[in-house]
Amino acid sequence: MMALVPFNNLRTYVQGLPKVFWTYFVSYLIVILLPIVALSYASYNFTVSTLEDELSQATIHSSKQKKGSIENMIVEMQSIAIRIGLDGRIASFLNDSANSFLLNETRDILKTAASANEAIQSIDFYAKDANLIIASDGYTRTYTESQKDIWIKEGMTSGSSGIWLSSRQGNEIDLNKIVTYVVKVPVQRKEFQGLLAVHVHEFALSNLLQKMEGNRHTATYILDNLGNVVSTSNTAALDPEYVRQLFVESGKDQAVNGYRIMKQDGSRNLITYDKSLHNQWSILTETPLHYLLSKLSYVRTVAWVTCVLLVVLGIILSYFMSRKMVSPIQSLINKTLPYNKKGDAAKGARPLKNELDTISHILDHVFSKNESWEQQFRMNLPVLRERFLLALINNKFNSMHEINGKLDYLHLQFPYEQYVAFLIEIDDFSLLVDSYSVMDQNLYKYAIINIADEIAAERHISLGAESDENQLVLLVNASGSPQELKQDLAALGEQIKTVIYQLLKISVTIGIGNSYTQIMQTHYSYKEASEVIRAKIVAGINTVLFYEDLVKEADFEFYLPPHFATHMNNFLKAGQLDEALGSLEELYLQIKTKTKLNEEVIFRTYSLIIEDILRNLQEFNVNTEAIFGKNHNLFRELASKETIHAIHEWTCGIVRRIHESLQQLQPKKNTYIDTVLTYMDHHFHQDLSVEMIAEQVNLNHAYLSRMFKQEVGKTILEYLTLKRLEVSKVLLKESEQTIHEIATGVGYNNVNSFIRFFKRYEGLTPGDFRKSIR
């Protein structure tokens, strides 16, 4: 009874406290203590979350390093098996299994390969027809379907040419676990005559994992595609069901690698996984987080002590304030009254009547501010969505969680399973820049992206943005089978292209990338669309181009025909414009047929032509400024062309201008030279000499040679040789005459002389030339 007296006295004292004390104390708890506790709790959780995230990233990085080492070992074992399977002596033994010499050869091959790598336990070879198993240790036995030879049954029933078997117990001599790679022999054939098994010590994988383990709390498992344990760095007893549960947990994500937090029996474990091993194995690590939390226990202790102290401080302050001070709410209202009265007087508002009116006025001000911010957010929403799309196509996001947060924030929904990037490029953009102001250009681009977005939104979900000065990107979220989706996207691209031209009179080329099932892979589709848009240099403008149709394998191999520059120079010297343009046309047709030719190769080819032409103008003592004007830059003009047709027409124009300038500089040829040229053009197929030609104009042959060289720029024989060359090229290209008939037809009595002459000028024989153009 005496012990209850102090307790009763305390209860009586507490009951005697004024109500304002409880008001202040509860207010203190709500306004000060609870926010501090909440902030501390949030900070603690944030710290834990940050540490967990850092730990997960470090573990993922470690898993990638382990994956590289394991992958190297896997590839090495597979390489050993394939090299043995490709050995001709193995094939010989399969065809003659009774041959003891070949049997010994096979044993030596297996023994040599097994001793080459300490990770290999043994190598066995099973000859199917002979039903024999030949081991690297020298033993040969008959296959009896025993448990240790389970690899034979697995290899024969498998549809793959090579399979990996999970860890299992070794033979009677070596009780360590082994991992087996089985390959069918002969390699890369549908029908097989035997199986080759490389048995690898499981501890080689285990030791490799243990060496690379950076955290003693972490356990790493190598699992096959069914979740069976191949190897582990964990030295403790293994629970296969628990590991399989970890495997199932990691399979909930579609990503190739990542991490998850798994809760079990009140504990939290960090599970990281990497499923990208090429033999369908995956690397899975498990790190208990209890040790991480134990390191932060002192933080929790400090937080609890602080909380208790704050409660005590709150009781003291509440008691003091309930006895000595006025209500803090009343004090706050008194402080805000002058401000409110001053603001309302400036606005001509009615005076506030009481404290409640004051609080209502303050809340109205807060709500008005909030509404203003929401309105500003809605106005900026299109710009924010464009920024999101640009970040998406440039692969700026690190996780789906981050993307989903952005989608919720921007009120975007993509319900379909396919994501495709459209790249809309404005054709002849330089003309648009020259014709319109910057504001008008932006209005045109805004109109184009709105037209594309509205058309795509009729059947799909879409989002558009300006990706470059003359390019607009459109993300389309669609559904359907691959064939249906391609037809639908082709129709959509044609409709967008047509409507833009009808409304704006602007031609556009549309590049369409492949479709992907994850929004994080959108940057792949955008990259493909960017690559395919370059194909318009051959395909032409105002087209819709698919990546899978045009840019499967870019072609980088193309070279100017031999002596092309020399021929162009000779044609310009001789004033033969049609022949020069014909050479350019022939080159254009050759490039046109190479639909996969890389655009850099095309520009490099024509840059070389322009460079050679400008270099040869110096031989004519021609001032390029007189032809093209001051501050001209032919290479910049070339770079502005968008299609091979435009490049060809522009190059022909350059050649015409140069021809006209050269014709104006050249004095008129006298009648003798015209007569000689006409005679040689009609009689080139005969066995002509300078003396015979001089007789036609009744001139001395030496004088005629000097005059011809001065007027034409080359000797009579050089002109005759080039004439025969051009005619022979036409005959090789358009006729079915033999090489001997063509040689005779252009004036060569000896076909070997014709072949040597043709190869000296063209760099290849007449036969090879005919093959190259057909």
Short mmCIF file of C-alpha atoms in Angstrom, two decimals, residues 354-725:
data_model
loop_
_atom_site.label_atom_id
_atom_site.label_comp_id
_atom_site.label_asym_id
_atom_site.label_seq_id
_atom_site.Cartn_x
_atom_site.Cartn_y
_atom_site.Cartn_z
CA ASN A 354 -11.41 38.53 -36.88
CA GLU A 355 -8.73 35.86 -36.48
CA LEU A 356 -10.65 33.26 -38.47
CA ASP A 357 -11.03 35.72 -41.33
CA THR A 358 -7.27 36.25 -41.16
CA ILE A 359 -6.54 32.53 -41.38
CA SER A 360 -9.01 32.21 -44.29
CA HIS A 361 -7.27 35.06 -46.09
CA ILE A 362 -3.88 33.37 -45.66
CA LEU A 363 -5.26 30.07 -47.01
CA ASP A 364 -6.79 31.85 -50.02
CA HIS A 365 -3.39 33.31 -50.79
CA VAL A 366 -1.75 29.86 -50.57
CA PHE A 367 -4.41 28.26 -52.80
CA SER A 368 -4.06 31.06 -55.35
CA LYS A 369 -0.30 30.52 -55.49
CA ASN A 370 -0.76 26.78 -55.89
CA GLU A 371 -3.23 27.26 -58.76
CA SER A 372 -0.81 29.64 -60.47
CA TRP A 373 1.95 27.05 -60.27
CA GLU A 374 -0.30 24.32 -61.67
CA GLN A 375 -1.28 26.54 -64.59
CA GLN A 376 2.37 27.30 -65.29
CA PHE A 377 3.14 23.56 -65.23
CA ARG A 378 0.37 22.85 -67.76
CA MET A 379 1.73 25.57 -70.05
CA ASN A 380 5.23 24.06 -69.91
CA LEU A 381 4.02 20.45 -70.26
CA PRO A 382 4.67 20.20 -74.07
CA VAL A 383 8.24 21.44 -73.60
CA LEU A 384 8.82 19.00 -70.73
CA ARG A 385 7.50 16.14 -72.86
CA GLU A 386 9.86 17.06 -75.70
CA ARG A 387 12.78 17.07 -73.25
CA PHE A 388 11.70 13.65 -71.99
CA LEU A 389 11.63 12.25 -75.54
CA LEU A 390 15.06 13.72 -76.37
CA ALA A 391 16.50 12.22 -73.18
CA LEU A 392 14.88 8.88 -74.07
CA ILE A 393 16.30 8.66 -77.61
CA ASN A 394 19.73 9.73 -76.34
CA ASN A 395 19.72 6.98 -73.65
CA LYS A 396 19.90 9.35 -70.69
CA PHE A 397 17.81 7.21 -68.33
CA ASN A 398 19.39 4.58 -66.09
CA SER A 399 16.36 2.48 -65.13
CA MET A 400 12.70 1.78 -65.85
CA HIS A 401 11.88 3.17 -62.42
CA GLU A 402 13.20 6.56 -63.49
CA ILE A 403 11.29 6.41 -66.78
CA ASN A 404 8.03 5.40 -65.08
CA GLY A 405 8.43 8.32 -62.68
CA LYS A 406 8.80 10.70 -65.63
CA LEU A 407 5.76 9.18 -67.38
CA ASP A 408 3.60 9.70 -64.30
CA TYR A 409 4.91 13.23 -63.82
CA LEU A 410 4.20 14.17 -67.46
CA HIS A 411 0.83 12.33 -67.58
CA LEU A 412 2.01 10.06 -70.41
CA GLN A 413 0.75 6.53 -71.06
CA PHE A 414 2.14 4.00 -73.55
CA PRO A 415 -0.20 0.98 -73.32
CA TYR A 416 1.04 -0.98 -76.37
CA GLU A 417 3.96 -3.39 -76.49
CA GLN A 418 5.93 -2.01 -79.50
CA TYR A 419 8.02 1.19 -79.65
CA VAL A 420 9.22 2.57 -83.01
CA ALA A 421 11.17 5.76 -83.79
CA PHE A 422 10.30 7.82 -86.90
CA LEU A 423 12.94 10.32 -88.04
CA ILE A 424 11.45 12.99 -90.30
CA GLU A 425 14.12 14.92 -92.25
CA ILE A 426 13.23 18.05 -94.21
CA ASP A 427 14.54 17.69 -97.78
CA ASP A 428 16.57 20.58 -99.26
CA PHE A 429 16.60 22.29 -95.87
CA SER A 430 19.19 24.77 -97.12
CA LEU A 431 16.53 26.22 -99.48
CA LEU A 432 14.19 26.65 -96.53
CA VAL A 433 16.94 28.45 -94.59
CA ASP A 434 17.68 30.77 -97.51
CA SER A 435 14.02 31.56 -98.14
CA TYR A 436 12.57 32.09 -94.65
CA SER A 437 13.43 33.73 -91.37
CA VAL A 438 14.33 31.74 -88.26
CA MET A 439 10.83 32.30 -86.86
CA ASP A 440 9.21 31.01 -90.05
CA GLN A 441 11.52 27.99 -90.08
CA ASN A 442 10.51 27.12 -86.52
CA LEU A 443 6.84 27.55 -87.44
CA TYR A 444 7.25 25.12 -90.32
CA LYS A 445 8.97 22.59 -88.07
CA TYR A 446 6.27 23.03 -85.43
CA ALA A 447 3.61 22.47 -88.09
CA ILE A 448 5.38 19.34 -89.41
CA ILE A 449 5.67 17.68 -86.00
CA ASN A 450 2.04 18.53 -85.19
CA ILE A 451 0.84 17.06 -88.49
CA ALA A 452 2.84 13.88 -87.89
CA ASP A 453 1.65 13.64 -84.28
CA GLU A 454 -2.02 14.11 -85.20
CA ILE A 455 -1.89 11.51 -87.99
CA ALA A 456 -0.09 8.96 -85.79
CA ALA A 457 -2.48 9.61 -82.87
CA GLU A 458 -5.44 8.43 -84.96
CA ARG A 459 -4.34 4.79 -84.58
CA HIS A 460 -1.45 4.79 -82.09
CA ILE A 461 0.08 6.65 -79.18
CA SER A 462 2.77 9.11 -80.28
CA LEU A 463 5.13 11.78 -78.98
CA GLY A 464 7.19 14.17 -81.12
CA ALA A 465 10.13 16.54 -80.71
CA GLU A 466 12.80 18.39 -82.72
CA SER A 467 15.97 16.31 -82.62
CA ASP A 468 18.20 18.35 -84.95
CA GLU A 469 18.14 21.47 -87.09
CA ASN A 470 16.45 19.72 -90.01
CA GLN A 471 15.21 16.56 -88.29
CA LEU A 472 12.16 15.77 -86.17
CA VAL A 473 11.67 12.57 -84.20
CA LEU A 474 8.34 10.85 -83.61
CA LEU A 475 7.98 8.01 -81.07
CA VAL A 476 5.12 5.68 -82.00
CA ASN A 477 3.67 3.19 -79.51
CA ALA A 478 1.81 0.52 -81.51
CA SER A 479 0.75 -3.12 -81.44
CA GLY A 480 0.41 -6.02 -83.87
CA SER A 481 2.43 -8.80 -85.47
CA PRO A 482 5.76 -7.85 -87.14
CA GLN A 483 4.32 -8.10 -90.67
CA GLU A 484 1.13 -6.19 -89.82
CA LEU A 485 3.09 -3.59 -87.89
CA LYS A 486 5.50 -2.99 -90.80
CA GLN A 487 2.60 -2.52 -93.25
CA ASP A 488 0.87 -0.20 -90.81
CA LEU A 489 4.02 1.87 -90.23
CA ALA A 490 4.70 2.07 -93.98
CA ALA A 491 1.17 3.38 -94.58
CA LEU A 492 1.58 5.82 -91.69
CA GLY A 493 4.87 7.14 -93.08
CA GLU A 494 3.39 7.59 -96.57
CA GLN A 495 0.38 9.42 -95.15
CA ILE A 496 2.55 11.75 -93.05
CA LYS A 497 4.81 12.50 -96.04
CA THR A 498 1.87 13.15 -98.37
CA VAL A 499 -0.11 15.36 -95.99
CA ILE A 500 2.94 17.48 -95.14
CA TYR A 501 3.58 18.11 -98.83
CA GLN A 502 -0.10 18.87 -99.53
CA LEU A 503 -0.42 21.37 -96.68
CA LEU A 504 3.06 22.93 -96.50
CA LYS A 505 4.55 22.16 -99.94
CA ILE A 506 7.60 20.75 -98.18
CA SER A 507 9.18 17.44 -99.11
CA VAL A 508 10.32 15.17 -96.28
CA THR A 509 12.13 11.84 -96.08
CA ILE A 510 11.12 9.49 -93.26
CA GLY A 511 13.44 6.89 -91.73
CA ILE A 512 11.85 4.17 -89.60
CA GLY A 513 13.86 2.05 -87.15
CA ASN A 514 13.03 -1.44 -85.93
CA SER A 515 10.35 -1.94 -83.27
CA TYR A 516 11.33 -2.80 -79.68
CA THR A 517 9.27 -4.15 -76.81
CA GLN A 518 10.84 -2.00 -74.09
CA ILE A 519 10.71 1.77 -73.92
CA MET A 520 14.32 1.86 -72.65
CA GLN A 521 15.39 0.43 -76.04
CA THR A 522 13.89 3.38 -77.94
CA HIS A 523 17.36 4.83 -78.48
CA TYR A 524 18.25 1.75 -80.57
CA SER A 525 15.28 2.42 -82.89
CA TYR A 526 16.24 6.11 -83.12
CA LYS A 527 19.83 5.22 -83.97
CA GLU A 528 18.62 2.86 -86.69
CA ALA A 529 16.30 5.54 -88.09
CA SER A 530 19.25 7.97 -88.14
CA GLU A 531 21.34 5.44 -90.08
CA VAL A 532 18.62 4.60 -92.59
CA ILE A 533 17.91 8.27 -93.32
CA ARG A 534 21.40 8.45 -94.84
CA ALA A 535 20.30 5.91 -97.43
CA LYS A 536 18.26 8.61 -99.15
CA ILE A 537 21.46 9.65 -100.90
CA VAL A 538 20.85 6.63 -103.14
CA ALA A 539 17.12 6.00 -102.60
CA GLY A 540 16.20 9.64 -103.24
CA ILE A 541 14.21 12.26 -101.36
CA ASN A 542 10.50 12.21 -100.47
CA THR A 543 10.64 8.52 -99.54
CA VAL A 544 9.85 6.28 -96.57
CA LEU A 545 12.83 4.08 -95.65
CA PHE A 546 12.92 1.07 -93.31
CA TYR A 547 16.10 0.12 -91.48
CA GLU A 548 15.64 -3.61 -92.01
CA ASP A 549 15.27 -3.08 -95.78
CA LEU A 550 18.13 -0.70 -96.58
CA VAL A 551 20.83 -0.72 -93.89
CA LYS A 552 21.30 -4.36 -93.04
CA GLU A 553 24.96 -4.25 -94.06
CA ALA A 554 26.53 -1.01 -95.22
CA ASP A 555 28.90 -1.30 -98.19
CA PHE A 556 32.16 0.62 -97.83
CA GLU A 557 33.94 -0.81 -100.88
CA PHE A 558 33.93 1.36 -103.99
CA TYR A 559 36.79 2.90 -105.92
CA LEU A 560 37.05 5.21 -108.90
CA PRO A 561 37.68 3.30 -112.14
CA PRO A 562 41.40 3.29 -113.08
CA HIS A 563 42.56 6.37 -114.99
CA PHE A 564 39.15 8.03 -114.55
CA ALA A 565 40.78 11.37 -113.69
CA THR A 566 43.18 11.03 -116.67
CA HIS A 567 40.30 10.42 -119.06
CA MET A 568 38.34 13.38 -117.70
CA ASN A 569 41.38 15.60 -118.11
CA ASN A 570 41.94 14.40 -121.69
CA PHE A 571 38.26 14.92 -122.59
CA LEU A 572 38.36 18.48 -121.26
CA LYS A 573 41.63 19.17 -123.07
CA ALA A 574 40.18 17.88 -126.32
CA GLY A 575 36.90 19.75 -125.81
CA GLN A 576 34.95 16.46 -125.84
CA LEU A 577 32.11 17.45 -123.50
CA ASP A 578 29.82 14.55 -124.43
CA GLU A 579 32.53 12.00 -123.66
CA ALA A 580 33.27 13.66 -120.30
CA LEU A 581 29.58 13.70 -119.37
CA GLY A 582 29.27 10.10 -120.57
CA SER A 583 32.02 9.04 -118.16
CA LEU A 584 30.22 10.78 -115.30
CA GLU A 585 26.95 9.10 -116.33
CA GLU A 586 28.63 5.68 -116.36
CA LEU A 587 30.04 6.31 -112.88
CA TYR A 588 26.63 7.49 -111.65
CA LEU A 589 24.94 4.31 -112.91
CA GLN A 590 27.57 2.13 -111.22
CA ILE A 591 27.02 3.88 -107.87
CA LYS A 592 23.24 3.86 -108.31
CA THR A 593 23.18 0.08 -108.47
CA LYS A 594 24.98 -0.19 -105.10
CA THR A 595 21.97 0.51 -102.87
CA LYS A 596 23.91 -0.23 -99.67
CA LEU A 597 26.87 2.00 -100.46
CA ASN A 598 27.84 4.19 -97.51
CA GLU A 599 27.23 7.91 -98.04
CA GLU A 600 30.76 8.80 -96.90
CA VAL A 601 32.17 6.67 -99.73
CA ILE A 602 29.95 8.49 -102.26
CA PHE A 603 30.99 11.94 -101.06
CA ARG A 604 34.65 10.88 -100.96
CA THR A 605 34.44 9.58 -104.55
CA TYR A 606 33.00 12.83 -105.93
CA SER A 607 35.36 14.90 -103.77
CA LEU A 608 38.28 13.15 -105.47
CA ILE A 609 36.77 13.96 -108.89
CA ILE A 610 36.38 17.66 -108.01
CA GLU A 611 39.88 17.73 -106.52
CA ASP A 612 41.38 16.25 -109.71
CA ILE A 613 39.44 18.68 -111.93
CA LEU A 614 40.62 21.70 -109.92
CA ARG A 615 44.20 20.40 -109.98
CA ASN A 616 44.08 19.96 -113.76
CA LEU A 617 42.74 23.50 -114.24
CA GLN A 618 46.15 24.74 -113.15
CA GLU A 619 47.65 23.04 -116.23
CA PHE A 620 45.32 25.12 -118.41
CA ASN A 621 46.33 28.35 -116.61
CA VAL A 622 42.65 28.92 -115.82
CA ASN A 623 41.63 31.11 -112.87
CA THR A 624 38.94 29.27 -110.92
CA GLU A 625 37.49 32.55 -109.68
CA ALA A 626 36.73 33.46 -113.30
CA ILE A 627 34.60 30.32 -113.58
CA PHE A 628 32.99 29.98 -110.13
CA GLY A 629 33.29 33.47 -108.65
CA LYS A 630 35.06 34.74 -105.55
CA ASN A 631 34.94 32.89 -102.23
CA HIS A 632 33.62 29.79 -103.93
CA ASN A 633 33.84 26.44 -102.13
CA LEU A 634 32.94 23.51 -104.35
CA PHE A 635 33.41 21.02 -101.52
CA ARG A 636 30.90 22.85 -99.31
CA GLU A 637 28.42 22.88 -102.19
CA LEU A 638 29.00 19.14 -102.66
CA ALA A 639 28.36 18.46 -98.96
CA SER A 640 24.99 20.23 -99.17
CA LYS A 641 23.65 17.75 -101.75
CA GLU A 642 21.30 15.13 -100.33
CA THR A 643 20.98 12.54 -103.11
CA ILE A 644 23.28 10.86 -105.58
CA HIS A 645 21.15 12.26 -108.42
CA ALA A 646 21.65 15.82 -107.12
CA ILE A 647 25.40 15.20 -106.77
CA HIS A 648 25.60 13.85 -110.33
CA GLU A 649 23.69 16.79 -111.84
CA TRP A 650 25.80 19.27 -109.88
CA THR A 651 29.06 17.62 -111.01
CA CYS A 652 27.90 17.63 -114.65
CA GLY A 653 27.15 21.34 -114.27
CA ILE A 654 30.68 21.97 -112.99
CA VAL A 655 32.14 20.09 -115.99
CA ARG A 656 29.96 22.10 -118.43
CA ARG A 657 31.09 25.41 -116.93
CA ILE A 658 34.74 24.36 -117.15
CA HIS A 659 34.25 23.21 -120.75
CA GLU A 660 32.68 26.52 -121.71
CA SER A 661 35.55 28.45 -120.11
CA LEU A 662 38.16 26.31 -121.82
CA GLN A 663 36.45 26.68 -125.18
CA GLN A 664 36.55 30.44 -124.83
CA LEU A 665 40.28 30.31 -124.07
CA GLN A 666 41.17 27.92 -126.89
CA PRO A 667 41.81 29.42 -130.34
CA LYS A 668 39.86 27.99 -133.24
CA LYS A 669 41.33 24.92 -134.85
CA ASN A 670 42.45 25.31 -138.42
CA THR A 671 40.86 23.32 -141.21
CA TYR A 672 43.82 20.94 -141.41
CA ILE A 673 43.27 19.73 -137.85
CA ASP A 674 39.50 19.36 -138.39
CA THR A 675 40.18 17.29 -141.51
CA VAL A 676 42.68 15.09 -139.66
CA LEU A 677 40.28 14.57 -136.71
CA THR A 678 37.43 13.66 -139.06
CA TYR A 679 39.62 11.24 -140.97
CA MET A 680 40.87 9.50 -137.83
CA ASP A 681 37.30 9.27 -136.38
CA HIS A 682 36.20 7.42 -139.53
CA HIS A 683 39.33 5.28 -140.17
CA PHE A 684 40.58 4.48 -136.64
CA HIS A 685 39.93 0.76 -137.30
CA GLN A 686 42.58 0.73 -140.05
CA ASP A 687 46.33 0.35 -139.60
CA LEU A 688 47.07 4.12 -139.71
CA SER A 689 50.42 5.88 -139.49
CA VAL A 690 51.36 9.55 -139.20
CA GLU A 691 52.62 9.54 -142.79
CA MET A 692 49.32 8.15 -144.10
CA ILE A 693 47.36 10.80 -142.24
CA ALA A 694 49.69 13.60 -143.42
CA GLU A 695 49.06 12.56 -147.05
CA GLN A 696 45.34 13.23 -146.57
CA VAL A 697 46.03 16.95 -146.01
CA ASN A 698 49.12 17.21 -148.21
CA LEU A 699 51.38 18.29 -145.34
CA ASN A 700 54.78 17.18 -144.11
CA HIS A 701 54.25 14.57 -141.40
CA ALA A 702 56.67 16.28 -138.95
CA TYR A 703 54.97 19.64 -139.41
CA LEU A 704 51.53 18.04 -139.00
CA SER A 705 52.63 16.31 -135.78
CA ARG A 706 53.83 19.60 -134.24
CA MET A 707 50.68 21.46 -135.30
CA PHE A 708 48.38 18.64 -134.03
CA LYS A 709 50.15 18.56 -130.64
CA GLN A 710 49.86 22.33 -130.34
CA GLU A 711 46.16 22.43 -131.30
CA VAL A 712 44.78 19.28 -129.66
CA GLY A 713 47.13 18.92 -126.69
CA LYS A 714 48.32 15.40 -127.47
CA THR A 715 50.05 13.57 -130.27
CA ILE A 716 48.29 11.98 -133.24
CA LEU A 717 49.03 8.48 -131.94
CA GLU A 718 47.81 9.38 -128.43
CA TYR A 719 44.53 10.65 -129.86
CA LEU A 720 44.17 7.55 -132.06
CA THR A 721 44.92 5.27 -129.07
CA LEU A 722 42.28 6.94 -126.86
CA LYS A 723 39.76 6.78 -129.70
CA ARG A 724 40.31 3.04 -130.11
CA LEU A 725 40.10 2.62 -126.32
#
